[in-house]
Amino acid sequence: MTKSINVYEVGPRDGLQNETAVIPSATKIALINILGRAGFATIEATGFVSPRWVPQMADAAEVMAGIARNPGVRYAALVPNLRGFDAALEAGVDEVAVFAAASEGFSRKNINCSVAESMERFTSVMAAAQTSGIPVRGYVSCAIACPYEGRVAPEAVRDVALRLLDMGCYEISLGDTTGTGRPDDVARLLDAMVADMPASRLAGHFHDTGGRAVANVERALDFGLACFDGAVGGLGGCPYAPGAKGNLATRSLVERLHQLGYETGIDIDILAEAEQLVAGIRAMPEEVLS
């Protein structure tokens, strides 16, 4: 049987949050609606985060209220704390994600607390999610390198991932936040990870700064990973990782997986339609968010 790979679409949240132009809520809704027809099991639609830190996500509730929900799709949102979770729950999300870092420097810059403190914040989120029956996905950023501290030890990534799994996350997405990782780096990381947790609980999240994201996916496939994050049109990057280019473009990911003989269930033609909308977003006047 042909093996199936889950492509997890993060463009509407992780992608758009890095755009500096003001993107109307209606445009975000239109993008999510197109992606909802493309065959994704999950779409990360928005983030219930502080508009002071991520102004692009200030309309999270409006976006969730406006989308046409495909019954075959789970619509997810990033939440940094219990306040964010409560707002996401009220908006009717199907899944939430929490965001930790494997390096202290990035954690303090990105979410303004230490790694240990971030875990404490997630305790209440995990408890509320369990009570509400909401699945929680965990992100571990700087899984290969940190923009402030350099290379990150695989053991540090493993320890954070294990903590998130113990807290109740169903899956951990490992982020090459700086986009500097190479296939050998991915192999070293996953050697440490799969020794202590099943590959089925891991996902790959590769930025394409160095043009190696697809090669990194291929190396991760060797370790049994069956879920990878993509952002339509290669949207994204990271506002806290200077110089980091966008996420791996979903179409590049899907086309390569299909070439390798994997099933994804993604309709390339509908994905191309979404890419056209992304091109329009990138052409918007630079009315910069503040």
Coordinates of C-alpha atoms in Angstrom, one line a residue:
M1 CA 0.0 0.0 0.0
T2 CA 1.1 3.6 -0.7
K3 CA 2.1 5.4 2.4
S4 CA 0.0 8.5 3.3
I5 CA 1.7 11.7 4.5
N6 CA -0.2 14.3 6.4
V7 CA 0.5 17.8 5.1
Y8 CA -0.4 20.3 7.9
E9 CA -1.1 23.8 6.4
V10 CA 0.2 26.6 8.5
G11 CA 0.1 29.5 6.0
P12 CA -3.0 31.4 7.4
R13 CA -1.3 31.7 10.8
D14 CA 2.4 31.0 10.8
G15 CA 2.7 32.5 7.3
L16 CA 0.5 35.6 7.5
Q17 CA 1.7 36.6 10.9
N18 CA 5.0 37.7 9.4
E19 CA 3.5 39.9 6.7
T20 CA 3.8 43.6 7.5
A21 CA 1.0 44.9 5.3
V22 CA -2.5 45.1 6.8
I23 CA -4.4 42.1 5.5
P24 CA -8.2 42.4 5.6
S25 CA -10.0 39.8 7.5
A26 CA -12.1 39.0 4.4
T27 CA -8.9 38.1 2.5
K28 CA -7.7 35.8 5.3
I29 CA -11.2 34.2 5.3
A30 CA -11.1 33.7 1.5
L31 CA -7.7 32.1 1.7
I32 CA -8.8 29.7 4.4
N33 CA -11.9 28.8 2.5
I34 CA -9.9 27.9 -0.6
L35 CA -7.5 25.8 1.4
G36 CA -10.5 24.1 3.1
R37 CA -11.4 22.6 -0.3
A38 CA -7.9 21.4 -1.1
G39 CA -7.8 18.2 1.0
F40 CA -6.0 19.2 4.2
A41 CA -6.9 17.4 7.4
T42 CA -5.9 20.4 9.5
I43 CA -5.5 24.1 8.7
E44 CA -3.9 26.4 11.2
A45 CA -6.2 29.3 10.7
T46 CA -5.1 32.0 13.2
G47 CA -3.6 32.7 16.5
F48 CA -5.2 34.0 19.7
V49 CA -2.2 36.0 20.7
S50 CA -1.6 39.5 22.0
P51 CA -2.2 42.0 19.2
R52 CA 0.6 44.1 20.7
W53 CA 3.1 41.3 19.8
V54 CA 1.5 39.9 16.7
P55 CA -0.8 42.6 15.3
Q56 CA -1.7 40.6 12.2
M57 CA -3.6 38.1 14.4
A58 CA -5.8 40.8 16.1
D59 CA -8.8 39.7 14.1
A60 CA -8.6 36.0 15.1
A61 CA -12.2 35.8 16.4
E62 CA -13.6 37.6 13.3
V63 CA -11.7 35.2 11.0
M64 CA -12.9 32.1 12.8
A65 CA -16.5 33.4 12.7
G66 CA -16.3 34.1 9.0
I67 CA -14.8 30.9 7.5
A68 CA -17.0 28.3 5.8
R69 CA -16.1 25.2 7.7
N70 CA -15.5 22.1 5.6
P71 CA -16.7 19.2 7.7
G72 CA -13.6 17.2 6.8
V73 CA -11.2 19.8 8.1
R74 CA -10.0 20.6 11.6
Y75 CA -9.4 24.4 12.1
A76 CA -6.6 25.1 14.5
A77 CA -5.3 28.1 16.3
L78 CA -2.1 29.0 18.2
V79 CA -2.6 29.9 21.9
P80 CA 0.1 31.1 24.2
N81 CA -1.7 30.9 27.5
L82 CA -5.1 30.2 29.1
R83 CA -6.5 33.6 28.1
G84 CA -5.7 32.7 24.5
F85 CA -7.2 29.2 24.9
D86 CA -10.4 30.6 26.3
A87 CA -10.8 33.0 23.4
A88 CA -10.1 30.2 20.9
L89 CA -12.6 27.9 22.6
E90 CA -15.2 30.6 22.4
A91 CA -14.5 31.1 18.7
G92 CA -15.1 27.4 18.1
V93 CA -11.6 26.1 17.1
D94 CA -11.2 22.3 16.7
E95 CA -7.6 22.2 17.8
V96 CA -5.0 24.4 19.5
A97 CA -1.2 24.6 19.4
V98 CA 1.2 25.7 22.0
F99 CA 4.7 27.1 21.2
A100 CA 7.9 26.3 23.1
A101 CA 11.5 26.8 22.2
A102 CA 14.6 24.6 22.7
S103 CA 16.8 27.6 23.4
E104 CA 16.5 30.0 26.3
G105 CA 17.4 33.0 24.2
F106 CA 14.7 32.5 21.6
S107 CA 12.1 31.7 24.3
R108 CA 12.8 35.0 26.1
K109 CA 12.7 36.9 22.8
N110 CA 9.7 35.2 21.3
I111 CA 7.4 34.7 24.3
N112 CA 9.1 36.8 26.9
C113 CA 9.8 34.0 29.4
S114 CA 12.2 31.1 30.0
V115 CA 11.6 27.6 28.7
A116 CA 10.6 26.4 32.1
E117 CA 8.2 29.4 32.6
S118 CA 6.6 28.6 29.2
M119 CA 5.9 25.1 30.3
E120 CA 4.3 26.4 33.5
R121 CA 2.0 28.6 31.3
F122 CA 1.0 25.6 29.3
T123 CA -0.1 23.5 32.3
S124 CA -3.4 25.4 32.6
V125 CA -3.9 25.3 28.9
M126 CA -3.5 21.6 28.8
A127 CA -5.8 21.1 31.7
A128 CA -8.5 23.3 30.1
A129 CA -8.0 21.5 26.7
Q130 CA -8.4 18.1 28.3
T131 CA -11.6 19.2 30.0
S132 CA -13.0 20.7 26.8
G133 CA -11.9 17.7 24.6
I134 CA -9.7 19.9 22.4
P135 CA -6.6 18.3 20.9
V136 CA -3.3 20.1 21.5
R137 CA -0.3 20.2 19.2
G138 CA 3.1 21.3 20.4
Y139 CA 5.7 23.3 18.5
V140 CA 9.4 23.2 19.4
S141 CA 11.2 26.1 17.7
C142 CA 15.0 26.3 17.2
A143 CA 15.2 22.5 16.9
I144 CA 18.5 22.8 15.0
A145 CA 19.8 26.3 15.6
C146 CA 18.9 29.5 17.5
P147 CA 19.4 33.0 16.0
Y148 CA 20.8 34.2 19.3
E149 CA 22.7 31.2 20.7
G150 CA 23.8 29.2 17.6
R151 CA 23.6 25.5 17.3
V152 CA 21.1 23.7 19.6
A153 CA 21.8 20.3 21.2
P154 CA 19.4 17.6 20.0
E155 CA 19.1 16.6 23.7
A156 CA 17.7 20.0 24.5
V157 CA 15.0 19.6 21.8
R158 CA 14.2 16.0 23.0
D159 CA 13.7 17.2 26.6
V160 CA 11.3 19.9 25.6
A161 CA 9.4 17.6 23.3
L162 CA 9.1 14.9 26.0
R163 CA 7.8 17.4 28.4
L164 CA 5.1 18.5 25.9
L165 CA 4.1 14.9 25.2
D166 CA 3.9 14.2 28.9
M167 CA 1.6 17.2 29.3
G168 CA -0.8 15.8 26.7
C169 CA 0.2 17.1 23.2
Y170 CA -0.7 14.6 20.6
E171 CA 2.1 15.6 18.2
I172 CA 5.3 17.7 18.3
S173 CA 6.3 19.8 15.3
L174 CA 10.0 20.3 15.2
G175 CA 10.9 23.7 13.7
D176 CA 14.1 24.6 11.9
T177 CA 13.3 28.2 12.7
T178 CA 16.4 29.8 11.2
G179 CA 16.2 27.6 8.1
T180 CA 19.9 26.8 8.3
G181 CA 19.5 23.0 8.9
R182 CA 21.0 20.5 6.6
P183 CA 19.9 16.8 6.1
D184 CA 22.8 15.7 8.4
D185 CA 21.5 18.1 11.1
V186 CA 18.0 16.6 10.7
A187 CA 19.5 13.1 11.1
R188 CA 21.4 14.0 14.3
L189 CA 18.2 15.6 15.7
L190 CA 16.0 12.6 14.9
D191 CA 18.5 10.1 16.1
A192 CA 18.0 11.7 19.5
M193 CA 14.3 12.1 19.2
V194 CA 13.2 8.6 18.0
A195 CA 15.3 6.9 20.7
D196 CA 12.8 8.2 23.3
M197 CA 9.5 8.7 21.4
P198 CA 7.7 7.2 18.4
A199 CA 8.2 8.9 15.0
S200 CA 4.5 8.9 14.6
R201 CA 4.3 11.6 17.3
L202 CA 6.7 13.9 15.4
A203 CA 6.2 16.4 12.5
G204 CA 8.8 18.4 10.6
H205 CA 8.5 22.1 10.2
F206 CA 11.3 23.4 7.9
H207 CA 12.0 27.0 6.8
D208 CA 13.6 27.3 3.4
T209 CA 16.2 30.0 4.1
G210 CA 19.0 27.8 2.8
G211 CA 17.0 26.1 0.0
R212 CA 17.2 22.8 1.8
A213 CA 13.7 22.3 3.2
V214 CA 12.7 19.6 0.7
A215 CA 16.0 17.7 1.3
N216 CA 15.4 17.9 5.0
V217 CA 11.9 16.5 4.6
E218 CA 13.4 13.6 2.6
R219 CA 15.9 12.9 5.4
A220 CA 13.1 13.0 8.0
L221 CA 11.1 10.5 6.0
D222 CA 13.9 8.0 6.5
F223 CA 13.2 8.2 10.2
G224 CA 9.5 7.5 9.8
L225 CA 8.0 10.9 10.1
A226 CA 4.6 11.1 8.4
C227 CA 3.6 14.7 9.0
F228 CA 5.1 17.9 7.6
D229 CA 4.1 21.5 7.9
G230 CA 3.7 23.6 4.7
A231 CA 2.7 27.2 4.1
V232 CA 0.8 28.1 0.9
G233 CA 3.0 30.1 -1.4
G234 CA 6.0 29.8 1.0
L235 CA 4.5 32.4 3.3
G236 CA 6.1 33.2 6.6
G237 CA 9.5 33.3 8.2
C238 CA 9.8 34.4 11.8
P239 CA 9.8 38.0 13.2
Y240 CA 12.2 36.8 15.9
A241 CA 14.7 35.1 13.6
P242 CA 16.4 37.8 11.6
G243 CA 17.0 36.7 8.0
A244 CA 14.9 33.6 8.1
K245 CA 13.0 33.2 4.9
G246 CA 9.5 31.7 4.5
N247 CA 8.3 28.3 5.4
L248 CA 8.5 25.4 3.0
A249 CA 6.0 26.1 0.2
T250 CA 3.1 23.6 0.4
R251 CA 3.1 23.0 -3.3
S252 CA 6.8 22.2 -3.3
L253 CA 6.3 19.8 -0.4
V254 CA 3.2 18.1 -1.9
E255 CA 4.7 17.7 -5.4
R256 CA 7.9 16.2 -4.0
L257 CA 6.0 13.8 -1.9
H258 CA 3.9 12.7 -4.9
Q259 CA 7.1 12.2 -6.9
L260 CA 8.4 10.0 -4.2
G261 CA 5.2 7.9 -4.3
Y262 CA 3.5 9.1 -1.2
E263 CA -0.2 10.0 -1.0
T264 CA -1.2 13.3 0.5
G265 CA -4.9 13.8 -0.6
I266 CA -4.0 17.4 -1.6
D267 CA -5.5 18.8 -4.8
I268 CA -2.7 20.7 -6.6
D269 CA -5.2 22.7 -8.7
I270 CA -7.0 24.1 -5.7
L271 CA -3.6 24.8 -4.0
A272 CA -2.7 26.8 -7.1
E273 CA -5.8 28.9 -6.7
A274 CA -4.8 29.6 -3.1
E275 CA -1.3 30.6 -4.3
Q276 CA -2.9 33.2 -6.6
L277 CA -4.6 34.8 -3.6
V278 CA -1.3 34.8 -1.8
A279 CA 0.3 36.6 -4.7
G280 CA -2.4 39.2 -4.3
I281 CA -1.6 39.5 -0.6
R282 CA 2.1 40.1 -1.4
A283 CA 1.1 42.8 -3.8
M284 CA -0.8 44.8 -1.3
P285 CA 0.4 48.3 -0.5
E286 CA 2.7 48.5 2.5
E287 CA 0.3 49.9 5.0
V288 CA 2.6 48.7 7.8
L289 CA 1.1 47.2 10.9
S290 CA 2.2 48.8 14.2

